Short mmCIF file of C-alpha atoms and ligand atoms in Angstrom, two decimals:
data_model
loop_
_atom_site.label_atom_id
_atom_site.label_comp_id
_atom_site.label_asym_id
_atom_site.label_seq_id
_atom_site.Cartn_x
_atom_site.Cartn_y
_atom_site.Cartn_z
CA MET A 1058 -15.17 19.98 93.27
CA ALA A 1059 -15.33 19.21 89.59
CA PHE A 1060 -14.99 22.16 87.28
CA PRO A 1061 -17.20 22.42 84.11
CA ALA A 1062 -16.17 20.19 81.32
CA GLY A 1063 -13.79 21.95 79.03
CA PHE A 1064 -12.60 24.49 81.62
CA GLY A 1065 -9.30 26.01 80.60
CA TRP A 1066 -6.20 25.60 82.83
CA GLY A 1067 -3.32 27.75 81.86
CA ALA A 1068 -0.22 29.62 82.89
CA ALA A 1069 1.12 32.96 81.63
CA THR A 1070 4.35 34.71 80.80
CA ALA A 1071 5.36 37.99 79.18
CA ALA A 1072 8.07 38.60 76.57
CA TYR A 1073 10.46 40.97 78.43
CA GLN A 1074 10.17 38.91 81.63
CA VAL A 1075 11.22 35.54 80.07
CA GLU A 1076 12.80 35.87 76.72
CA GLY A 1077 16.10 37.50 77.02
CA GLY A 1078 17.86 37.84 73.57
CA TRP A 1079 17.32 41.51 74.12
CA ASP A 1080 19.37 42.44 70.94
CA ALA A 1081 19.42 39.04 69.26
CA ASP A 1082 18.63 38.65 65.50
CA GLY A 1083 17.67 42.23 64.79
CA LYS A 1084 15.39 42.93 67.80
CA GLY A 1085 15.09 46.64 68.55
CA PRO A 1086 15.30 48.00 72.01
CA CYS A 1087 12.18 48.36 74.20
CA VAL A 1088 11.78 50.75 77.09
CA TRP A 1089 12.76 48.08 79.71
CA ASP A 1090 16.06 47.59 77.86
CA THR A 1091 16.87 51.30 78.11
CA PHE A 1092 15.59 51.51 81.70
CA THR A 1093 17.54 48.60 83.04
CA HIS A 1094 20.62 49.58 81.21
CA GLN A 1095 20.59 52.98 82.75
CA GLY A 1096 20.90 51.50 86.25
CA GLY A 1097 20.25 53.84 89.10
CA GLU A 1098 18.86 51.20 91.51
CA ARG A 1099 15.40 51.48 90.12
CA VAL A 1100 15.49 47.80 89.74
CA PHE A 1101 16.63 45.29 92.41
CA LYS A 1102 20.42 45.11 92.22
CA ASN A 1103 20.27 46.72 88.80
CA GLN A 1104 19.29 43.43 87.31
CA THR A 1105 18.07 43.33 83.64
CA GLY A 1106 16.04 41.17 81.26
CA ASP A 1107 18.92 40.77 78.92
CA VAL A 1108 19.01 37.04 79.36
CA ALA A 1109 16.10 36.47 81.82
CA CYS A 1110 14.88 32.76 81.40
CA GLY A 1111 16.50 32.71 77.93
CA SER A 1112 13.22 31.61 76.41
CA TYR A 1113 14.30 33.18 73.13
CA THR A 1114 16.60 30.23 72.62
CA LEU A 1115 15.09 27.76 75.19
CA TRP A 1116 11.53 27.72 74.08
CA GLU A 1117 11.68 23.89 73.91
CA GLU A 1118 12.33 23.80 77.59
CA ASP A 1119 9.32 25.95 78.20
CA LEU A 1120 7.21 23.66 76.13
CA LYS A 1121 8.37 20.76 78.27
CA CYS A 1122 7.11 22.50 81.34
CA ILE A 1123 3.87 23.30 79.66
CA LYS A 1124 3.37 19.56 78.80
CA GLN A 1125 4.47 18.42 82.16
CA LEU A 1126 1.68 20.53 83.68
CA GLY A 1127 -0.78 19.37 81.17
CA LEU A 1128 -1.94 22.96 80.46
CA THR A 1129 -4.81 23.48 78.05
CA HIS A 1130 -3.90 27.16 77.50
CA TYR A 1131 -0.66 29.06 77.48
CA ARG A 1132 -0.69 32.91 77.59
CA PHE A 1133 2.44 34.66 76.35
CA SER A 1134 3.16 38.11 74.87
CA LEU A 1135 4.73 39.17 71.69
CA SER A 1136 7.65 41.53 71.87
CA TRP A 1137 6.68 44.45 69.73
CA SER A 1138 10.31 45.44 69.04
CA ARG A 1139 11.37 41.97 68.21
CA LEU A 1140 8.80 41.94 65.42
CA LEU A 1141 8.99 45.70 64.43
CA PRO A 1142 12.33 46.93 65.77
CA ASP A 1143 11.37 50.61 65.59
CA GLY A 1144 7.84 50.04 66.38
CA THR A 1145 6.47 50.63 62.77
CA THR A 1146 5.82 48.26 59.93
CA GLY A 1147 8.53 50.22 57.97
CA PHE A 1148 10.89 47.31 58.79
CA ILE A 1149 9.66 43.88 59.69
CA ASN A 1150 12.03 41.41 61.41
CA GLN A 1151 11.38 38.03 59.92
CA LYS A 1152 13.37 36.27 62.72
CA GLY A 1153 10.88 37.60 65.26
CA ILE A 1154 8.01 36.16 63.14
CA ASP A 1155 9.82 32.83 62.97
CA TYR A 1156 10.18 32.63 66.77
CA TYR A 1157 6.50 33.27 67.48
CA ASN A 1158 5.38 31.03 64.64
CA LYS A 1159 7.33 28.09 66.22
CA ILE A 1160 5.86 28.80 69.64
CA ILE A 1161 2.29 28.91 68.22
CA ASP A 1162 2.68 25.86 65.99
CA ASP A 1163 4.22 23.83 68.81
CA LEU A 1164 1.42 24.74 71.19
CA LEU A 1165 -1.20 23.82 68.66
CA THR A 1166 0.52 20.47 67.76
CA ASN A 1167 0.42 19.71 71.46
CA GLY A 1168 -3.17 20.63 71.90
CA VAL A 1169 -2.50 23.75 73.89
CA THR A 1170 -4.53 26.95 73.05
CA PRO A 1171 -2.41 30.12 72.74
CA ILE A 1172 -3.71 33.28 74.29
CA VAL A 1173 -1.56 35.99 72.89
CA THR A 1174 -0.90 39.44 74.44
CA LEU A 1175 0.18 42.04 71.92
CA TYR A 1176 1.87 44.41 74.41
CA HIS A 1177 2.85 43.63 78.01
CA PHE A 1178 4.73 46.77 79.24
CA ASP A 1179 7.61 46.61 76.66
CA LEU A 1180 6.99 49.48 74.36
CA PRO A 1181 9.57 49.90 71.56
CA GLN A 1182 12.03 52.57 72.61
CA ALA A 1183 11.61 54.39 69.21
CA LEU A 1184 7.92 54.98 70.11
CA GLU A 1185 8.69 56.11 73.59
CA ASP A 1186 11.07 58.56 72.08
CA GLN A 1187 8.05 60.06 70.23
CA GLY A 1188 6.17 60.60 73.45
CA GLY A 1189 5.04 57.00 74.25
CA TRP A 1190 1.52 56.77 75.67
CA LEU A 1191 1.40 60.43 76.49
CA SER A 1192 1.20 61.13 72.73
CA GLU A 1193 -1.94 60.59 70.61
CA ALA A 1194 0.36 59.46 67.81
CA ILE A 1195 0.68 56.10 69.52
CA ILE A 1196 -2.91 55.11 68.79
CA GLU A 1197 -2.30 54.83 65.10
CA ARG A 1198 1.03 53.01 65.69
CA PHE A 1199 -0.64 50.52 67.99
CA ASP A 1200 -3.41 49.87 65.57
CA LYS A 1201 -0.96 49.25 62.72
CA TYR A 1202 1.06 46.77 64.98
CA ALA A 1203 -2.07 45.04 66.01
CA GLN A 1204 -3.22 44.59 62.39
CA PHE A 1205 0.26 43.24 61.55
CA CYS A 1206 -0.05 40.62 64.35
CA PHE A 1207 -3.66 39.64 63.43
CA SER A 1208 -2.63 39.16 59.78
CA THR A 1209 0.55 37.30 60.64
CA PHE A 1210 -0.62 34.95 63.38
CA GLY A 1211 -4.35 35.21 63.44
CA ASP A 1212 -4.90 32.22 61.20
CA ARG A 1213 -3.91 30.21 64.29
CA VAL A 1214 -4.37 32.54 67.30
CA LYS A 1215 -7.96 32.96 68.25
CA GLN A 1216 -7.65 34.72 71.71
CA TRP A 1217 -6.02 38.11 71.78
CA ILE A 1218 -5.26 40.44 74.56
CA THR A 1219 -4.36 43.94 73.17
CA ILE A 1220 -2.82 45.63 76.18
CA ASN A 1221 -1.83 44.06 79.46
CA GLU A 1222 -3.07 45.90 82.52
CA PRO A 1223 -3.47 49.45 81.11
CA ASN A 1224 -4.37 50.49 84.69
CA ILE A 1225 -1.09 49.47 86.21
CA LEU A 1226 0.90 50.51 83.26
CA ALA A 1227 -0.55 54.05 83.17
CA MET A 1228 -0.05 54.44 86.83
CA LEU A 1229 3.43 53.05 87.22
CA ALA A 1230 4.98 54.28 83.92
CA TYR A 1231 3.29 57.64 83.41
CA GLU A 1232 1.87 58.67 86.76
CA LEU A 1233 4.52 57.63 89.32
CA GLY A 1234 7.47 56.97 86.99
CA SER A 1235 8.57 53.78 88.68
CA PHE A 1236 8.40 51.92 85.31
CA PRO A 1237 10.06 53.31 82.19
CA PRO A 1238 10.25 55.97 80.99
CA GLY A 1239 10.74 56.70 84.67
CA ILE A 1240 9.46 60.24 84.73
CA PRO A 1241 6.65 61.11 87.10
CA HIS A 1242 3.71 63.21 86.04
CA ILE A 1243 1.64 63.22 89.20
CA GLY A 1244 -2.06 64.01 88.67
CA THR A 1245 -1.97 64.07 84.88
CA GLY A 1246 0.27 61.44 83.18
CA GLY A 1247 -1.75 58.45 84.32
CA TYR A 1248 -5.05 59.80 82.97
CA GLN A 1249 -3.48 60.98 79.63
CA ALA A 1250 -1.77 57.64 79.03
CA ALA A 1251 -4.87 55.63 80.00
CA HIS A 1252 -7.01 57.77 77.72
CA ASN A 1253 -4.76 56.94 74.75
CA MET A 1254 -4.67 53.29 75.77
CA ILE A 1255 -8.39 52.95 75.74
CA LYS A 1256 -8.54 54.57 72.25
CA ALA A 1257 -5.68 52.39 70.93
CA HIS A 1258 -7.38 49.27 72.25
CA ALA A 1259 -10.74 50.18 70.70
CA ARG A 1260 -9.14 51.01 67.36
CA SER A 1261 -7.40 47.73 67.12
CA TRP A 1262 -10.62 45.86 68.07
CA HIS A 1263 -12.39 47.63 65.28
CA SER A 1264 -9.58 46.59 62.90
CA TYR A 1265 -10.04 43.02 64.02
CA ASP A 1266 -13.76 43.33 63.69
CA SER A 1267 -13.83 44.71 60.17
CA LEU A 1268 -10.74 43.12 58.63
CA PHE A 1269 -10.13 39.74 60.29
CA ARG A 1270 -13.05 38.54 62.27
CA LYS A 1271 -15.04 36.94 59.50
CA LYS A 1272 -12.22 34.80 58.38
CA GLN A 1273 -10.30 34.17 61.62
CA LYS A 1274 -13.28 33.94 64.06
CA GLY A 1275 -11.30 34.99 67.07
CA MET A 1276 -11.85 37.10 70.20
CA VAL A 1277 -10.22 40.31 71.29
CA THR A 1278 -10.05 42.03 74.69
CA LEU A 1279 -7.70 43.79 77.04
CA SER A 1280 -6.63 42.48 80.48
CA ILE A 1281 -7.43 44.47 83.62
CA PHE A 1282 -5.81 44.24 86.94
CA ALA A 1283 -8.29 44.13 89.72
CA SER A 1284 -8.01 44.10 93.54
CA TRP A 1285 -10.99 43.59 95.65
CA LEU A 1286 -11.60 46.70 97.73
CA GLU A 1287 -13.62 46.24 100.75
CA PRO A 1288 -14.93 49.11 103.04
CA ALA A 1289 -12.73 49.29 106.15
CA ASP A 1290 -15.76 49.77 108.31
CA PRO A 1291 -18.73 47.97 106.74
CA ASN A 1292 -21.09 50.07 108.76
CA SER A 1293 -19.71 53.41 107.61
CA VAL A 1294 -21.45 54.85 104.62
CA SER A 1295 -18.44 56.98 103.66
CA ASP A 1296 -16.20 53.93 103.69
CA GLN A 1297 -18.66 52.08 101.60
CA GLU A 1298 -18.67 55.00 99.07
CA ALA A 1299 -14.93 55.16 99.26
CA ALA A 1300 -14.68 51.44 98.34
CA LYS A 1301 -16.96 51.89 95.36
CA ARG A 1302 -14.97 54.88 94.21
CA ALA A 1303 -11.69 52.91 94.48
CA ILE A 1304 -13.21 50.23 92.23
CA ALA A 1305 -14.59 52.78 89.85
CA PHE A 1306 -11.12 54.44 89.47
CA HIS A 1307 -9.12 51.27 88.82
CA LEU A 1308 -11.50 48.67 87.24
CA ASP A 1309 -14.56 50.53 85.83
CA PHE A 1310 -12.29 53.29 84.58
CA PHE A 1311 -11.40 50.89 81.70
CA ALA A 1312 -14.25 48.45 81.81
CA LYS A 1313 -17.19 50.85 81.66
CA PRO A 1314 -16.05 52.68 78.49
CA ILE A 1315 -15.14 49.53 76.76
CA PHE A 1316 -17.99 47.21 77.84
CA ILE A 1317 -20.81 49.63 78.43
CA ASP A 1318 -21.01 53.05 76.96
CA GLY A 1319 -17.79 54.56 75.78
CA ASP A 1320 -17.27 56.81 78.75
CA TYR A 1321 -15.73 56.97 82.16
CA PRO A 1322 -17.77 56.33 85.36
CA GLU A 1323 -19.61 59.49 86.51
CA VAL A 1324 -17.91 59.34 89.84
CA VAL A 1325 -14.42 59.42 88.34
CA LYS A 1326 -15.36 62.39 86.14
CA SER A 1327 -16.92 64.33 88.97
CA GLN A 1328 -14.15 63.68 91.49
CA VAL A 1329 -11.34 64.67 89.08
CA ALA A 1330 -13.29 67.70 87.85
CA SER A 1331 -13.99 69.14 91.22
CA ILE A 1332 -10.59 68.54 92.68
CA SER A 1333 -8.92 70.01 89.51
CA LYS A 1334 -11.05 73.05 89.85
CA LYS A 1335 -10.00 73.39 93.59
CA GLN A 1336 -6.45 73.26 92.38
CA GLY A 1337 -6.90 76.02 89.85
CA TYR A 1338 -6.83 74.01 86.66
CA PRO A 1339 -8.86 75.63 83.84
CA SER A 1340 -10.44 72.19 83.15
CA SER A 1341 -10.46 68.71 84.48
CA ARG A 1342 -7.15 66.80 84.53
CA LEU A 1343 -9.14 63.87 83.21
CA PRO A 1344 -9.43 64.10 79.39
CA GLU A 1345 -12.83 63.79 77.74
CA PHE A 1346 -13.92 61.51 74.98
CA THR A 1347 -15.78 63.17 72.16
CA GLU A 1348 -19.22 61.83 71.13
CA GLU A 1349 -17.63 60.11 68.09
CA GLU A 1350 -14.95 58.51 70.26
CA LYS A 1351 -17.51 57.20 72.71
CA LYS A 1352 -19.29 55.45 69.83
CA MET A 1353 -16.01 54.08 68.69
CA ILE A 1354 -15.01 52.82 72.19
CA LYS A 1355 -18.35 51.32 73.34
CA GLY A 1356 -18.59 47.54 73.02
CA THR A 1357 -14.96 46.84 72.00
CA ALA A 1358 -14.36 43.62 73.86
CA ASP A 1359 -15.35 39.99 73.22
CA PHE A 1360 -14.62 38.59 76.64
CA PHE A 1361 -13.53 39.87 80.03
CA ALA A 1362 -9.88 39.23 81.04
CA VAL A 1363 -9.09 39.98 84.55
CA HIS A 1364 -6.01 39.67 86.84
CA TYR A 1365 -6.41 39.11 90.55
CA TYR A 1366 -3.69 38.97 93.11
CA THR A 1367 -4.84 40.61 96.35
CA SER A 1368 -7.36 42.76 98.21
CA ARG A 1369 -7.36 45.88 100.47
CA LEU A 1370 -9.59 47.69 102.95
CA VAL A 1371 -10.49 51.22 102.02
CA LYS A 1372 -11.26 54.25 104.08
CA TYR A 1373 -12.56 57.69 103.12
CA GLN A 1374 -9.76 60.27 103.30
CA GLU A 1375 -10.82 63.78 102.36
CA ASN A 1376 -8.50 65.56 100.09
CA LYS A 1377 -8.80 68.90 102.19
CA LYS A 1378 -5.88 70.70 100.78
CA GLY A 1379 -6.56 69.78 97.14
CA GLU A 1380 -3.31 67.69 96.87
CA LEU A 1381 -2.30 66.30 93.55
CA GLY A 1382 -2.28 62.47 93.10
CA LEU A 1383 -4.43 59.56 92.26
CA LEU A 1384 -5.36 58.48 95.79
CA GLN A 1385 -6.03 62.12 96.42
CA ASP A 1386 -8.47 62.27 93.57
CA VAL A 1387 -10.24 59.05 94.75
CA GLU A 1388 -10.18 60.53 98.27
CA ILE A 1389 -9.20 57.26 99.94
CA GLU A 1390 -6.56 55.49 101.90
CA PHE A 1391 -6.19 51.70 101.64
CA PHE A 1392 -4.42 49.08 103.75
CA PRO A 1393 -4.59 45.34 104.57
CA ASP A 1394 -6.51 43.80 107.41
CA PRO A 1395 -4.05 43.07 110.20
CA SER A 1396 -5.15 39.41 110.20
CA TRP A 1397 -4.22 38.84 106.47
CA LYS A 1398 -0.97 36.98 105.87
CA ASN A 1399 1.24 38.36 103.13
CA ILE A 1400 4.22 37.64 100.98
CA ASP A 1401 5.52 40.99 99.89
CA TRP A 1402 2.62 43.24 98.57
CA ILE A 1403 0.33 40.24 98.08
CA TYR A 1404 -2.00 39.81 101.14
CA VAL A 1405 -3.73 36.41 100.94
CA VAL A 1406 -7.43 36.97 100.43
CA PRO A 1407 -8.70 34.14 98.35
CA TRP A 1408 -12.32 35.23 98.84
CA GLY A 1409 -11.53 38.55 97.11
CA ILE A 1410 -11.32 36.85 93.75
CA ARG A 1411 -14.88 35.53 94.06
CA LYS A 1412 -16.07 39.06 94.92
CA VAL A 1413 -14.27 40.49 91.90
CA LEU A 1414 -15.78 37.86 89.64
CA LYS A 1415 -19.31 38.45 91.03
CA TYR A 1416 -18.82 42.24 90.64
CA ILE A 1417 -17.87 41.73 86.96
CA LYS A 1418 -20.83 39.40 86.34
CA ASP A 1419 -23.28 41.89 87.79
CA THR A 1420 -21.82 45.06 86.44
CA TYR A 1421 -20.90 43.91 82.99
CA ASN A 1422 -23.84 41.79 81.83
CA ASN A 1423 -22.53 38.38 82.75
CA PRO A 1424 -19.63 38.21 80.28
CA VAL A 1425 -17.42 35.24 79.48
CA ILE A 1426 -14.57 35.75 82.00
CA TYR A 1427 -10.88 34.61 81.78
CA ILE A 1428 -8.60 35.01 84.70
CA THR A 1429 -5.47 35.70 82.71
CA GLU A 1430 -3.19 36.13 85.75
CA ASN A 1431 -3.24 35.05 89.37
CA GLY A 1432 -0.39 34.11 91.59
CA PHE A 1433 1.81 34.40 94.67
CA PRO A 1434 5.48 34.92 95.02
CA GLN A 1435 8.10 32.69 96.59
CA LEU A 1436 10.93 34.71 98.23
CA ASP A 1437 13.34 31.87 99.04
CA PRO A 1438 15.29 31.19 95.84
CA THR A 1439 16.92 28.01 97.33
CA SER A 1440 13.81 26.05 98.17
CA LEU A 1441 11.61 24.07 95.85
CA ASP A 1442 9.13 23.38 98.68
CA ASP A 1443 6.49 26.03 98.30
CA THR A 1444 3.71 24.17 100.18
CA HIS A 1445 2.55 27.46 101.69
CA ARG A 1446 2.24 28.83 98.32
CA TRP A 1447 0.20 25.93 97.07
CA GLU A 1448 -2.17 26.48 99.97
CA TYR A 1449 -3.03 29.87 98.46
CA PHE A 1450 -3.57 28.41 95.07
CA ARG A 1451 -5.78 25.68 96.51
CA GLN A 1452 -7.84 28.13 98.38
CA THR A 1453 -8.19 30.29 95.26
CA PHE A 1454 -9.44 27.31 93.32
CA GLN A 1455 -12.11 26.61 96.02
CA GLU A 1456 -13.29 30.21 95.62
CA LEU A 1457 -13.43 29.85 91.78
CA PHE A 1458 -15.48 26.76 92.20
CA LYS A 1459 -17.92 28.67 94.43
CA ALA A 1460 -18.05 31.53 91.86
CA ILE A 1461 -18.91 29.09 89.09
CA GLN A 1462 -21.37 26.91 91.10
CA LEU A 1463 -22.99 29.28 93.50
CA ASP A 1464 -22.69 32.75 91.86
CA LYS A 1465 -23.16 31.24 88.30
CA VAL A 1466 -20.19 33.34 87.09
CA ASN A 1467 -19.21 32.48 83.52
CA LEU A 1468 -15.61 31.76 84.17
CA GLN A 1469 -14.08 29.69 81.39
CA VAL A 1470 -10.27 29.98 81.71
CA TYR A 1471 -7.75 30.37 84.55
CA CYS A 1472 -4.05 31.24 84.01
CA ALA A 1473 -1.57 31.06 86.86
CA TRP A 1474 1.12 33.71 86.90
CA SER A 1475 3.54 32.44 85.96
CA LEU A 1476 4.92 29.40 84.19
CA LEU A 1477 8.54 30.29 85.14
CA ASP A 1478 10.35 32.29 87.78
CA ASN A 1479 11.21 35.47 85.72
CA PHE A 1480 12.26 39.10 85.77
CA GLU A 1481 9.74 40.68 88.14
CA TRP A 1482 10.07 44.28 86.95
CA ASN A 1483 11.39 46.51 89.64
CA GLN A 1484 11.91 43.48 91.94
CA GLY A 1485 14.29 41.85 89.36
CA TYR A 1486 14.79 38.22 90.16
CA SER A 1487 14.20 38.55 93.85
CA SER A 1488 10.51 37.80 93.63
CA ARG A 1489 9.70 34.48 92.22
CA PHE A 1490 6.22 33.81 90.76
CA GLY A 1491 7.09 30.67 88.78
CA LEU A 1492 5.48 27.22 88.90
CA PHE A 1493 8.95 26.19 87.72
CA HIS A 1494 12.05 27.35 89.51
CA VAL A 1495 14.68 28.81 87.24
CA ASP A 1496 18.37 29.13 88.35
CA PHE A 1497 19.47 32.54 87.04
CA GLU A 1498 23.07 31.78 87.96
CA ASP A 1499 23.28 28.83 85.65
CA PRO A 1500 23.80 29.57 81.91
CA ALA A 1501 21.59 26.74 81.04
CA ARG A 1502 18.74 28.31 83.09
CA PRO A 1503 17.41 24.91 84.24
CA ARG A 1504 13.58 24.80 84.96
CA VAL A 1505 12.66 22.58 87.96
CA PRO A 1506 9.09 22.18 89.18
CA TYR A 1507 8.07 23.54 92.59
CA THR A 1508 5.61 21.60 94.74
CA SER A 1509 2.97 23.88 93.34
CA ALA A 1510 3.64 22.78 89.80
CA LYS A 1511 3.08 19.16 90.75
CA GLU A 1512 -0.12 19.90 92.66
CA TYR A 1513 -1.36 22.15 89.74
CA ALA A 1514 -0.74 19.27 87.33
CA LYS A 1515 -3.05 17.05 89.48
CA ILE A 1516 -5.80 19.70 89.50
CA ILE A 1517 -5.61 19.90 85.71
CA ARG A 1518 -5.69 16.12 85.23
CA ASN A 1519 -8.68 15.94 87.45
CA ASN A 1520 -10.34 19.09 86.17
CA GLY A 1521 -10.92 20.09 89.78
CA LEU A 1522 -9.88 19.48 93.30
CA GLU A 1523 -10.83 17.02 95.99
CA GLY A 1524 -13.55 17.83 98.46
CA HIS A 1525 -17.01 19.48 98.19
CA LEU A 1526 -18.72 22.65 99.27
C1 LIG B 2469 1.86 41.83 85.64
C2 LIG B 2469 3.02 40.86 85.55
C3 LIG B 2469 3.74 40.78 86.87
C4 LIG B 2469 2.65 40.26 87.88
C5 LIG B 2469 3.21 40.12 89.32
C6 LIG B 2469 1.11 41.77 86.90
O1 LIG B 2469 0.74 43.08 87.33
O2 LIG B 2469 1.02 41.72 84.48
O3 LIG B 2469 3.85 41.17 84.49
O4 LIG B 2469 4.83 39.94 86.86
O5 LIG B 2469 1.66 41.25 87.99
O6 LIG B 2469 3.59 41.25 89.87
#
């Protein structure tokens, strides 16, 4: 199963999850610093990212891992508050610029293409204090930060992701409050935050387009988390509709405005409007884009970046009492098939990734697609043998091969999540997604390859896997 010549094989990380150095060299606090320092058991054993993998001082060790794998691409994120400690360009932290310059230069020297995420969940605390993503003021701030990054690093970075998983972020941070700032706004916060994220993304794309593209010739997009959602009963029309609605609310919610026409899917607008009405709201809880905003948002992505981890079955669940909540707006319940094996929340459904890719191809005019995250956790911190995990990766690659060969999906890059075991948000260090094991008890934070890392290196070397369709 030979992949197309030039196919990109990568791995990904994110600043807060690996860097540590939370207050080193003038870095300002981000929301995860505040949240983890507050304690309160919202993170496993009140763990923090203060040190994490220590990548702020151990970048050379990360580079060794990247070279050992033979990666063609490395996706990492910039810590906004390491570069701009209070989130604004009023003060620029040169030490932060130096750190990322070194990473970028070392990657390029070693023939590895950087894919850079501007913002991966770690908002500068100073901006959260001004309302974070619930406030429209963030749009201007984000755009200024993006322009700063394009002008500082864009001579060498050609592949940009503005916001990591706005769908997950809006839901966990502003709807449910399980991510910082930790305050739930059920039924309203997620939509409001997502609305501002879409506008901020679009603004920064335009800045790139008008100020940098001609000279830098790069590509800008955002990355969207997608699960495949399959009707629980394939013969039930209401389950089929429910599965379509579920995809509309989490994937198309962002992709349709940005890739197609500047506006939310009709089914999202009508569901939220009618349930809001039932609940006595004077207008829909889903904010509306103005005509001018729709024009501004439409067409603001140069490729499609998608994350796939898992799938679920979906069933229609009528919201009879007009209850408040996202699932209640979608009118679904979702659950795994009893035959699917799982590790934690990730049920192993390799064929789901092929369905997601085909859906994107068919719905979004056959775009260039990058999978910028995909992975499985390892729960046993003492074992380097993750053969079972490798089996999931291998099956996933088979599905990618089918997507490219049979469905003619224009998939060009795959990034595994993650290069290293790291701070897995609310799970702290208990859930390990690394290709390399990291010992968080050892101050030197040694990186040691799991079986999966060795197997992945072979796939990269051969640009494909053994066997045929
Ligand atoms: C996020 C990563 C996270 C991974 C595994 C994605 O939603 O972008 O930061 O570690 O999933 O949960």
